Coordinates of C-alpha atoms and ligand atoms in Angstrom, one line a residue:
M113 CA 0.1 0.3 -0.2
R114 CA 1.3 3.2 -1.0
Q115 CA 1.8 5.6 2.3
P116 CA 0.7 8.2 3.0
W117 CA -2.7 7.0 2.6
R118 CA -5.0 9.2 1.0
V119 CA -8.8 8.8 2.3
A120 CA -11.4 11.5 1.2
V121 CA -14.3 11.3 3.1
V122 CA -17.3 12.6 1.0
G123 CA -20.4 14.4 2.9
G124 CA -19.8 17.4 5.5
G125 CA -22.1 16.1 8.4
I126 CA -21.6 14.9 11.5
A127 CA -20.9 11.2 9.9
G128 CA -18.7 12.9 8.1
L129 CA -16.4 14.3 10.0
A130 CA -16.3 11.6 13.1
A131 CA -14.7 9.2 10.9
A132 CA -12.9 11.9 9.8
V133 CA -11.3 12.4 13.5
R134 CA -11.0 8.7 14.0
L135 CA -8.9 8.0 11.2
R136 CA -7.3 10.9 12.6
D137 CA -7.1 9.1 15.5
R138 CA -6.6 5.1 14.5
A139 CA -4.4 5.5 10.6
P140 CA -1.2 5.7 10.2
A141 CA 0.8 9.1 11.0
G142 CA 0.1 11.5 7.9
T143 CA -2.3 10.4 5.8
E144 CA -4.3 12.7 4.0
I145 CA -8.0 13.0 4.8
T146 CA -10.2 15.1 2.7
V147 CA -13.3 16.2 3.3
Y148 CA -15.7 16.6 0.4
E149 CA -18.8 18.5 1.1
Q150 CA -21.4 20.2 -1.8
S151 CA -22.9 22.8 0.0
G152 CA -21.2 26.0 1.5
A153 CA -21.0 24.8 5.1
L154 CA -19.8 21.8 6.8
G155 CA -22.2 20.1 9.5
G156 CA -24.8 18.6 7.8
K157 CA -28.5 18.5 9.8
L158 CA -26.3 20.6 12.6
R159 CA -26.6 24.1 12.1
T160 CA -26.0 27.0 15.0
G161 CA -27.6 30.2 13.4
E162 CA -28.5 33.9 15.4
L163 CA -31.8 34.8 16.2
A164 CA -32.9 38.4 18.0
G165 CA -28.6 38.6 18.8
Q166 CA -28.8 34.4 20.4
P167 CA -27.2 31.5 19.2
V168 CA -30.4 29.5 18.0
E169 CA -30.0 25.7 16.4
F170 CA -31.8 26.1 12.9
G171 CA -31.2 22.3 13.1
A172 CA -30.6 19.7 15.2
E173 CA -31.1 20.9 18.8
S174 CA -29.5 18.3 21.5
F175 CA -27.8 14.6 21.6
L176 CA -28.5 11.5 23.9
M177 CA -26.8 11.7 26.3
R178 CA -26.8 7.5 26.5
D179 CA -26.6 4.6 23.8
P180 CA -29.3 1.6 23.9
T181 CA -27.2 -0.1 26.5
G182 CA -27.1 2.6 28.7
A183 CA -23.1 3.3 28.0
E184 CA -22.1 6.9 27.6
S185 CA -23.6 7.7 23.7
A186 CA -21.0 8.7 21.0
A187 CA -21.8 11.8 20.8
V188 CA -20.9 12.8 24.1
T189 CA -17.3 10.1 23.7
L190 CA -16.8 12.6 20.8
A191 CA -17.7 15.8 22.5
R192 CA -15.2 14.6 25.5
R193 CA -12.4 13.7 22.4
L194 CA -12.6 17.2 20.8
G195 CA -12.4 19.1 24.6
L196 CA -16.1 20.2 24.6
A197 CA -17.2 18.4 27.8
E198 CA -17.2 21.4 30.2
Q199 CA -19.7 23.0 27.5
I200 CA -22.4 19.8 27.5
V201 CA -25.6 21.1 29.4
H202 CA -28.5 19.9 29.8
P203 CA -32.4 20.6 29.9
T204 CA -33.5 22.7 33.1
V205 CA -36.6 21.5 32.1
G206 CA -37.7 18.2 30.8
Q207 CA -41.1 18.0 31.3
A208 CA -43.2 17.5 27.6
A209 CA -46.7 17.4 27.0
L210 CA -49.0 16.3 24.2
V211 CA -51.3 18.0 22.2
V212 CA -55.0 16.1 23.6
D213 CA -58.3 17.4 22.1
G214 CA -56.7 20.8 21.3
G215 CA -55.4 21.2 25.3
L216 CA -52.1 20.0 27.1
R217 CA -51.2 17.0 28.8
P218 CA -47.8 16.0 30.4
I219 CA -46.1 13.3 28.9
P220 CA -46.2 10.1 31.2
G221 CA -43.1 9.0 32.1
G222 CA -42.2 5.3 32.1
T223 CA -42.7 4.8 28.2
L224 CA -39.8 3.8 25.6
V225 CA -40.4 6.4 22.7
G226 CA -44.4 6.3 23.6
V227 CA -44.6 3.1 24.4
P228 CA -45.8 2.3 27.9
G229 CA -44.2 -0.6 30.1
D230 CA -47.2 0.2 33.0
L231 CA -50.7 0.9 31.0
D232 CA -51.8 2.5 34.4
R233 CA -49.3 5.7 33.5
V234 CA -51.4 6.7 30.2
T235 CA -54.5 6.6 31.0
T236 CA -54.4 10.5 31.3
V237 CA -53.7 10.7 27.6
A238 CA -54.7 7.9 26.1
R239 CA -57.0 4.4 27.2
P240 CA -54.8 1.1 26.2
A241 CA -56.8 -1.6 24.9
A242 CA -58.0 -4.2 26.9
D243 CA -57.0 -7.6 27.5
A244 CA -55.0 -7.9 24.3
D245 CA -51.6 -8.2 25.4
T246 CA -51.9 -11.9 26.1
D247 CA -48.9 -14.8 26.0
G248 CA -49.6 -16.3 23.2
G249 CA -46.9 -18.7 24.3
R250 CA -44.0 -17.1 21.4
P251 CA -42.1 -14.1 21.4
L252 CA -43.5 -10.9 19.7
V253 CA -41.5 -10.8 16.9
A254 CA -39.7 -14.0 14.6
P255 CA -36.1 -14.1 15.4
D256 CA -35.4 -12.9 11.5
E257 CA -39.2 -10.9 11.1
D258 CA -39.2 -6.7 10.9
V259 CA -42.8 -5.2 11.5
S260 CA -43.7 -1.7 12.2
V261 CA -44.1 0.2 15.3
G262 CA -47.1 0.9 14.9
A263 CA -48.8 -2.5 13.4
L264 CA -46.9 -4.2 16.6
V265 CA -48.2 -1.6 19.4
R266 CA -51.5 -1.3 18.2
S267 CA -52.3 -5.1 18.4
R268 CA -51.0 -5.1 22.0
F269 CA -52.5 -1.7 23.0
G270 CA -54.8 -0.7 20.4
D271 CA -55.4 2.5 18.5
E272 CA -55.2 5.4 21.2
V273 CA -52.0 4.4 22.5
V274 CA -50.3 4.8 18.6
D275 CA -52.3 7.6 17.8
R276 CA -51.8 9.8 20.9
L277 CA -48.0 8.5 22.3
V278 CA -46.3 6.4 20.0
D279 CA -46.9 8.5 17.0
P280 CA -46.3 12.1 17.4
M281 CA -43.3 10.7 19.3
L282 CA -42.3 9.1 16.0
G283 CA -43.2 12.0 14.1
G284 CA -41.3 14.4 16.3
V285 CA -38.3 12.3 15.7
Y286 CA -39.1 11.4 11.6
A287 CA -41.5 14.0 10.8
G288 CA -43.0 10.1 9.6
R289 CA -45.6 7.3 11.1
A290 CA -45.6 4.3 13.6
D291 CA -47.4 2.4 10.8
D292 CA -45.0 2.5 8.1
L293 CA -41.4 2.8 10.1
S294 CA -39.3 -0.2 11.3
L295 CA -39.0 -1.5 14.5
V296 CA -35.5 -2.7 13.9
T297 CA -34.2 1.3 13.5
T298 CA -36.7 3.4 14.9
M299 CA -36.6 1.1 18.2
P300 CA -33.6 -1.7 18.0
A301 CA -33.7 -1.9 21.7
L302 CA -37.5 -3.0 21.7
A303 CA -37.2 -5.1 18.9
R304 CA -33.9 -7.0 20.6
T305 CA -36.5 -8.0 23.4
A306 CA -39.3 -8.3 21.5
R307 CA -38.0 -11.2 19.6
V308 CA -37.5 -12.6 23.7
E309 CA -40.7 -11.3 25.4
H310 CA -44.3 -13.5 25.3
T311 CA -46.0 -9.4 25.6
L312 CA -45.6 -6.1 24.9
V313 CA -45.0 -4.8 28.0
G314 CA -42.6 -7.6 28.9
A315 CA -40.7 -6.7 25.5
V316 CA -40.9 -2.9 27.3
R317 CA -39.6 -3.2 30.4
A318 CA -36.9 -5.8 29.6
A319 CA -35.5 -3.3 27.4
Q320 CA -35.5 -0.4 29.9
A321 CA -33.9 -2.8 32.7
A322 CA -31.2 -3.3 30.1
A323 CA -30.2 0.3 30.1
P324 CA -31.0 1.3 33.6
R325 CA -30.8 4.9 34.2
A326 CA -29.4 6.4 37.2
P327 CA -31.9 8.1 39.1
G328 CA -32.1 11.7 37.8
A329 CA -29.4 11.1 35.0
P330 CA -30.1 13.6 32.2
V331 CA -31.0 12.4 28.8
F332 CA -30.4 14.9 26.6
G333 CA -27.9 17.5 26.4
T334 CA -26.2 20.1 24.0
L335 CA -23.5 22.4 23.7
A336 CA -23.8 25.5 25.4
G337 CA -21.6 27.2 22.4
G338 CA -23.9 25.3 20.1
L339 CA -24.1 22.1 18.2
S340 CA -22.0 23.9 15.6
T341 CA -19.0 24.3 17.6
L342 CA -18.5 20.0 17.4
V343 CA -18.7 20.5 13.8
E344 CA -15.9 23.3 14.1
A345 CA -13.9 21.1 16.8
A346 CA -13.9 18.0 14.4
V347 CA -12.6 19.5 11.7
T348 CA -9.6 21.0 13.6
A349 CA -8.9 17.8 15.6
S350 CA -9.1 15.5 12.0
G351 CA -7.2 17.7 10.4
A352 CA -8.6 17.1 7.8
T353 CA -8.5 19.2 4.0
V354 CA -12.3 20.7 3.9
R355 CA -13.4 20.8 0.4
R356 CA -16.3 23.0 0.5
D357 CA -18.8 23.2 -2.4
A358 CA -17.5 20.5 -4.0
A359 CA -20.1 18.1 -5.1
V360 CA -18.5 14.4 -5.7
R361 CA -20.3 13.4 -8.7
E362 CA -18.6 10.5 -9.5
V363 CA -16.7 7.4 -7.9
V364 CA -14.9 5.1 -10.1
P365 CA -12.8 2.3 -9.0
T366 CA -9.3 1.9 -10.4
V367 CA -6.3 -0.8 -10.0
T368 CA -5.5 1.2 -6.8
G369 CA -8.5 2.7 -5.3
W370 CA -10.7 4.7 -6.3
R371 CA -10.7 8.2 -9.2
L372 CA -13.7 10.7 -7.3
T373 CA -15.0 13.5 -9.7
V374 CA -15.5 17.1 -8.4
G375 CA -17.1 20.0 -8.6
P376 CA -19.4 21.0 -11.5
T377 CA -19.7 19.3 -14.6
R378 CA -18.2 22.1 -16.7
A379 CA -14.6 22.4 -14.5
P380 CA -14.5 18.5 -13.3
E381 CA -11.8 18.2 -11.3
R382 CA -10.4 14.7 -11.3
V383 CA -8.8 13.4 -8.2
D384 CA -6.9 9.4 -7.0
V385 CA -7.8 8.5 -3.5
D386 CA -7.1 4.9 -1.8
A387 CA -10.0 5.0 0.2
V388 CA -13.9 6.4 0.3
V389 CA -16.0 7.0 3.3
L390 CA -19.4 7.3 1.8
A391 CA -21.5 9.5 4.3
V392 CA -24.3 11.4 2.1
P393 CA -28.1 10.1 2.2
A394 CA -29.2 7.4 0.6
R395 CA -30.1 9.2 -2.7
P396 CA -27.0 10.7 -3.4
A397 CA -25.2 7.3 -2.4
A398 CA -27.5 5.2 -4.7
R399 CA -26.8 8.0 -7.8
L400 CA -22.7 7.8 -7.0
L401 CA -22.7 3.4 -6.2
S402 CA -24.8 2.7 -9.5
G403 CA -21.6 2.5 -11.3
P404 CA -19.3 0.7 -9.4
A405 CA -21.6 -1.1 -7.0
P406 CA -25.7 -1.6 -9.0
A407 CA -26.6 -4.1 -6.2
A408 CA -25.6 -1.9 -3.0
A409 CA -27.1 1.1 -5.0
T410 CA -30.5 -0.4 -5.9
A411 CA -30.3 -1.6 -1.8
V412 CA -29.8 2.1 -0.3
G413 CA -31.9 3.5 -2.9
E414 CA -35.2 2.2 -1.8
L415 CA -35.2 4.7 1.0
D416 CA -37.3 7.3 0.9
Y417 CA -37.4 10.7 3.1
A418 CA -39.5 13.7 4.6
S419 CA -39.3 17.5 4.6
V420 CA -40.0 19.3 7.3
A421 CA -39.4 22.8 8.2
L422 CA -38.3 24.7 11.8
V423 CA -39.9 28.1 12.4
T424 CA -38.7 29.8 15.3
L425 CA -40.0 32.6 16.4
A426 CA -38.2 35.6 19.1
L427 CA -41.5 36.9 21.1
P428 CA -41.5 39.3 23.8
Q429 CA -42.3 38.1 27.2
P430 CA -45.2 35.7 26.1
R431 CA -47.1 33.2 29.4
L432 CA -45.3 29.7 28.7
P433 CA -45.6 27.1 30.7
E434 CA -42.9 25.5 32.3
L435 CA -42.7 22.6 29.8
S436 CA -39.6 22.0 26.9
G437 CA -42.4 21.9 24.4
F438 CA -44.8 20.1 23.5
L439 CA -45.8 17.2 20.5
V440 CA -48.6 16.7 18.8
P441 CA -50.8 13.8 17.3
S442 CA -51.8 13.9 13.9
T443 CA -55.4 13.6 14.6
E444 CA -55.3 17.5 15.9
G445 CA -55.6 18.6 12.8
L446 CA -52.7 20.9 13.4
L447 CA -49.6 22.0 11.1
I448 CA -47.4 21.6 13.9
K449 CA -46.1 18.8 15.0
A450 CA -43.8 19.7 17.8
S451 CA -42.9 22.4 19.4
T452 CA -39.7 23.4 21.6
F453 CA -39.7 25.8 24.4
F454 CA -35.9 27.0 23.4
T455 CA -35.8 29.5 26.3
T456 CA -38.0 27.1 29.4
K457 CA -36.3 24.4 28.3
W458 CA -32.5 26.0 28.1
G459 CA -31.2 27.8 31.0
H460 CA -28.2 28.6 29.5
L461 CA -30.1 30.1 26.7
R462 CA -32.7 31.9 29.2
R463 CA -32.8 35.9 29.1
P464 CA -32.8 39.1 31.5
D465 CA -35.0 40.5 29.0
G466 CA -37.6 37.9 29.1
L467 CA -37.8 37.4 24.7
A468 CA -38.9 33.8 24.3
L469 CA -37.0 31.9 21.6
V470 CA -39.8 28.7 20.7
R471 CA -39.5 26.6 18.1
A472 CA -42.0 24.6 16.4
S473 CA -41.2 21.7 13.3
V474 CA -43.9 21.8 10.5
G475 CA -44.3 18.6 7.8
R476 CA -45.2 15.5 7.8
Y477 CA -44.5 12.3 5.5
G478 CA -46.7 12.7 2.4
E479 CA -47.6 16.0 3.4
E480 CA -45.1 17.6 1.6
E481 CA -47.5 20.0 -0.1
Q482 CA -47.9 22.2 3.1
L483 CA -44.6 23.2 3.0
Q484 CA -45.1 25.0 -0.7
R485 CA -46.4 27.9 1.1
P486 CA -44.7 30.3 1.8
D487 CA -42.2 31.7 5.2
E488 CA -44.7 34.7 6.0
D489 CA -47.6 32.3 5.7
L490 CA -45.7 29.2 7.8
A491 CA -44.7 31.4 10.6
A492 CA -47.9 33.0 10.4
T493 CA -49.9 29.3 10.6
V494 CA -47.3 28.2 13.8
H495 CA -47.9 31.4 15.5
R496 CA -51.6 31.1 15.4
E497 CA -52.0 27.2 15.8
L498 CA -49.3 28.1 19.4
S499 CA -51.8 30.8 20.4
A500 CA -54.4 28.5 20.1
V501 CA -52.8 25.4 21.7
L502 CA -51.8 27.2 25.1
G503 CA -55.0 29.0 25.3
E504 CA -54.3 32.1 24.7
P505 CA -53.1 35.4 22.1
L506 CA -49.3 34.9 22.0
P507 CA -48.0 38.7 21.6
A508 CA -46.6 39.2 17.9
P509 CA -42.6 38.0 17.5
V510 CA -39.9 40.3 16.8
D511 CA -38.0 38.8 15.3
G512 CA -38.4 35.1 12.6
H513 CA -36.5 32.5 11.1
V514 CA -37.6 29.6 8.8
Q515 CA -35.2 26.8 8.4
R516 CA -36.3 24.3 5.2
W517 CA -34.9 20.9 5.7
G518 CA -35.9 19.1 2.2
G519 CA -35.8 15.3 2.2
A520 CA -34.1 15.7 5.5
L521 CA -35.7 12.8 7.5
P522 CA -35.7 9.1 6.5
Q523 CA -38.7 7.2 6.8
Y524 CA -37.3 3.6 7.3
T525 CA -39.9 0.7 6.7
P526 CA -39.4 -2.8 7.9
G527 CA -36.7 -4.4 6.2
H528 CA -34.1 -1.2 6.3
A529 CA -31.9 -2.8 8.4
D530 CA -31.7 -5.8 6.3
R531 CA -31.1 -3.7 3.2
V532 CA -28.4 -1.8 4.6
A533 CA -26.6 -5.5 5.6
A534 CA -27.2 -6.4 2.0
A535 CA -25.4 -3.6 0.3
R536 CA -22.6 -3.7 2.7
T537 CA -21.7 -7.3 2.2
A538 CA -22.4 -6.5 -1.3
L539 CA -19.5 -3.7 -1.2
R540 CA -17.0 -5.7 1.6
A541 CA -17.0 -8.6 -0.8
A542 CA -16.2 -6.4 -4.5
H543 CA -15.3 -2.8 -2.9
P544 CA -13.9 -3.1 0.5
T545 CA -12.4 0.5 0.4
L546 CA -15.7 2.0 0.2
V547 CA -17.7 2.1 2.8
L548 CA -21.1 3.8 3.9
A549 CA -21.6 6.0 6.9
G550 CA -24.9 8.0 8.4
A551 CA -28.6 8.3 8.8
G552 CA -29.4 7.4 5.5
Y553 CA -27.8 3.1 7.1
D554 CA -27.3 2.7 10.6
G555 CA -30.7 5.7 12.2
V556 CA -31.2 8.9 13.1
G557 CA -29.8 11.2 15.6
I558 CA -26.3 12.7 16.4
P559 CA -24.9 9.5 18.4
V560 CA -25.8 6.8 15.7
C561 CA -24.5 8.8 13.1
V562 CA -20.7 9.2 15.0
R563 CA -20.7 6.0 15.9
S564 CA -21.1 4.9 12.4
G565 CA -18.8 7.7 11.2
E566 CA -16.6 6.4 13.3
T567 CA -17.3 2.3 12.7
A568 CA -16.8 3.3 8.2
A569 CA -13.3 5.2 9.5
D570 CA -12.8 2.0 11.3
E571 CA -13.3 -0.7 8.5
I572 CA -10.8 2.0 6.0
I573 CA -8.4 1.0 8.2
T574 CA -8.3 -2.0 8.6
A575 CA -9.2 -3.1 4.7
L576 CA -6.3 -0.5 4.0
G577 CA -4.4 -3.5 5.9
G578 CA -3.6 -0.8 8.9
S579 CA -4.9 -1.8 12.3
A580 CA -6.5 0.5 14.9
R581 CA -3.8 2.1 17.4
Ligands
LIG684 C1 -34.9 19.2 11.8 C2 -34.4 18.0 12.3 C3 -33.7 18.0 13.4 C4 -33.1 16.7 13.7 N1 -33.0 17.4 15.2 C5 -31.9 16.3 16.3 C6 -31.7 16.1 17.5 O1 -32.5 17.0 17.8 N2 -31.0 15.2 17.7 C7 -30.8 14.6 17.4 O2 -29.6 13.6 18.2 N3 -31.1 14.2 15.9 C8 -31.4 15.1 15.6 N4 -31.6 14.9 14.1 C9 -31.3 13.8 12.8 C10 -29.2 14.0 13.2 O3 -29.6 15.4 12.7 C11 -28.9 13.3 11.4 O4 -29.2 12.1 11.4 C12 -27.6 13.4 11.7 O5 -27.0 14.8 11.8 C13 -27.5 13.2 10.1 O6 -26.1 12.9 9.8 P1 -25.2 12.8 8.8 O7 -23.7 12.6 9.2 O8 -25.3 10.7 8.4 O9 -25.9 13.3 7.1 P2 -26.4 14.6 7.1 O10 -26.5 15.8 8.1 O11 -26.9 14.8 6.3 O12 -24.6 15.4 6.1 C14 -24.6 14.8 4.5 C15 -24.0 15.6 4.2 O13 -23.7 15.2 2.8 C16 -23.5 16.2 2.0 N5 -23.2 15.5 1.2 C17 -24.8 15.1 0.4 N6 -24.9 14.6 -1.4 C18 -23.3 14.9 -1.4 C19 -22.4 14.9 -2.6 N7 -22.5 14.2 -3.6 N8 -20.8 15.0 -2.6 C20 -20.3 15.9 -1.3 N9 -21.6 16.5 0.3 C21 -22.8 15.4 -0.4 C22 -25.1 17.5 2.4 O14 -25.1 18.5 1.8 C23 -24.2 16.8 3.4 O15 -23.9 17.7 4.7 C24 -32.6 16.2 13.7 C25 -32.7 16.1 12.1 C26 -33.1 17.0 11.5 C27 -33.2 17.6 9.7

């Protein structure tokens, strides 16, 4: 193998940047790492902006502190590696609400993404079906089976638990519907226990017991300076050469590695590298893979995405409840699907002048036409719906921002994990130096994407004949 290694990371989101940091830490000294990012900014779905003179997240807002086994999440470990551990802050108000019949009710505790382990605790928002969760003498899910979360929970707890609890929780994360989303990919801990337990209550309790949480331990964290500080620190630590406005349009195998075609069709640039981390969403990945790995391209290309818009309003001294925000079941007929009261939830964002920053997320999978409306219309609708849910007119905003995320949230249907596994098996067999990373494959969320990027980097190191340092 030629020295030093040249590795291209395609995609400057958090998965690609985590891969770049891991390569710097574990590949041989002197490895040349280049990150190619098609847009003008790194970070992908992580973007800290500014509103009313204050840093505000225009994309992802926080990360889970623990992974499903209860261990420190990969996002926390990366922040520590980057010297940002001291910057991690936690919500000062954790309680969120659900909109039920037009008003707010606290989200019951003790659920796993809305799926209850104790049916008595959710009766304030939904009536579980009586006696449907019986022991049928075999595990809920067969060893290789994947089902939609909605199908499983409806059959065991009835429609209300899905429509009023699980669906809005999953909608808040994926902008999708419980009836479409894969149990294995969106709730892996529950999928594992559902292969053993005979009742859903038993499976939820077993999943919760497998990742015990110390009482009072924070579930979420963010960085006081904004999540873009994670992006900037990762770039610095990786020592990578960063190419912005540099879309990779083709990857072609060569005798020793890969030739990338970068930049506009009018002035293409060809770059030779030894290995590639493909940390882009599934659609661009499928296009890039269609030449060298058509079977893998077909498998990953099946993934569809939802679009959302995030509307943030700066409101002078509104009367807000002591809540981190609320979720809206689709049956409530509102445009808003979730809202975050930034300045209530995060103590470090509170302002002495009482200005409140409130964010609403709009757009559900299959309702993209709602996002055709102009920014002012979206902002006015959000303001009106917030006032209705809170039960009093909110003051007129002094500032606002609409961030559109087109095709941003993967809709993992049942079988997604098997399709990705098949794509990776095909790639490993034919092209071990081309590795997939990110939300298009391993799941949504900063910790999952960090781990995905790190695993991809480890695979590249092995494929190039190195051993992790
Ligand atoms: C609105 C929203 C809110 C979210 N909130 C949270 C949250 O609070 N907490 C949480 O944990 N997760 C959250 N998520 C999910 C999380 O942000 C994502 O799962 C994660 O950031 C995805 O990272 P990624 O690197 O896989 O992909 P991306 O962030 O999509 O990065 C991929 C990058 O590849 C680039 N690219 C694409 N094609 C090419 C090409 N041909 N050449 C070069 N570059 C290319 C893109 O421009 C992009 O920058 C949220 C997501 C969204 C959309």
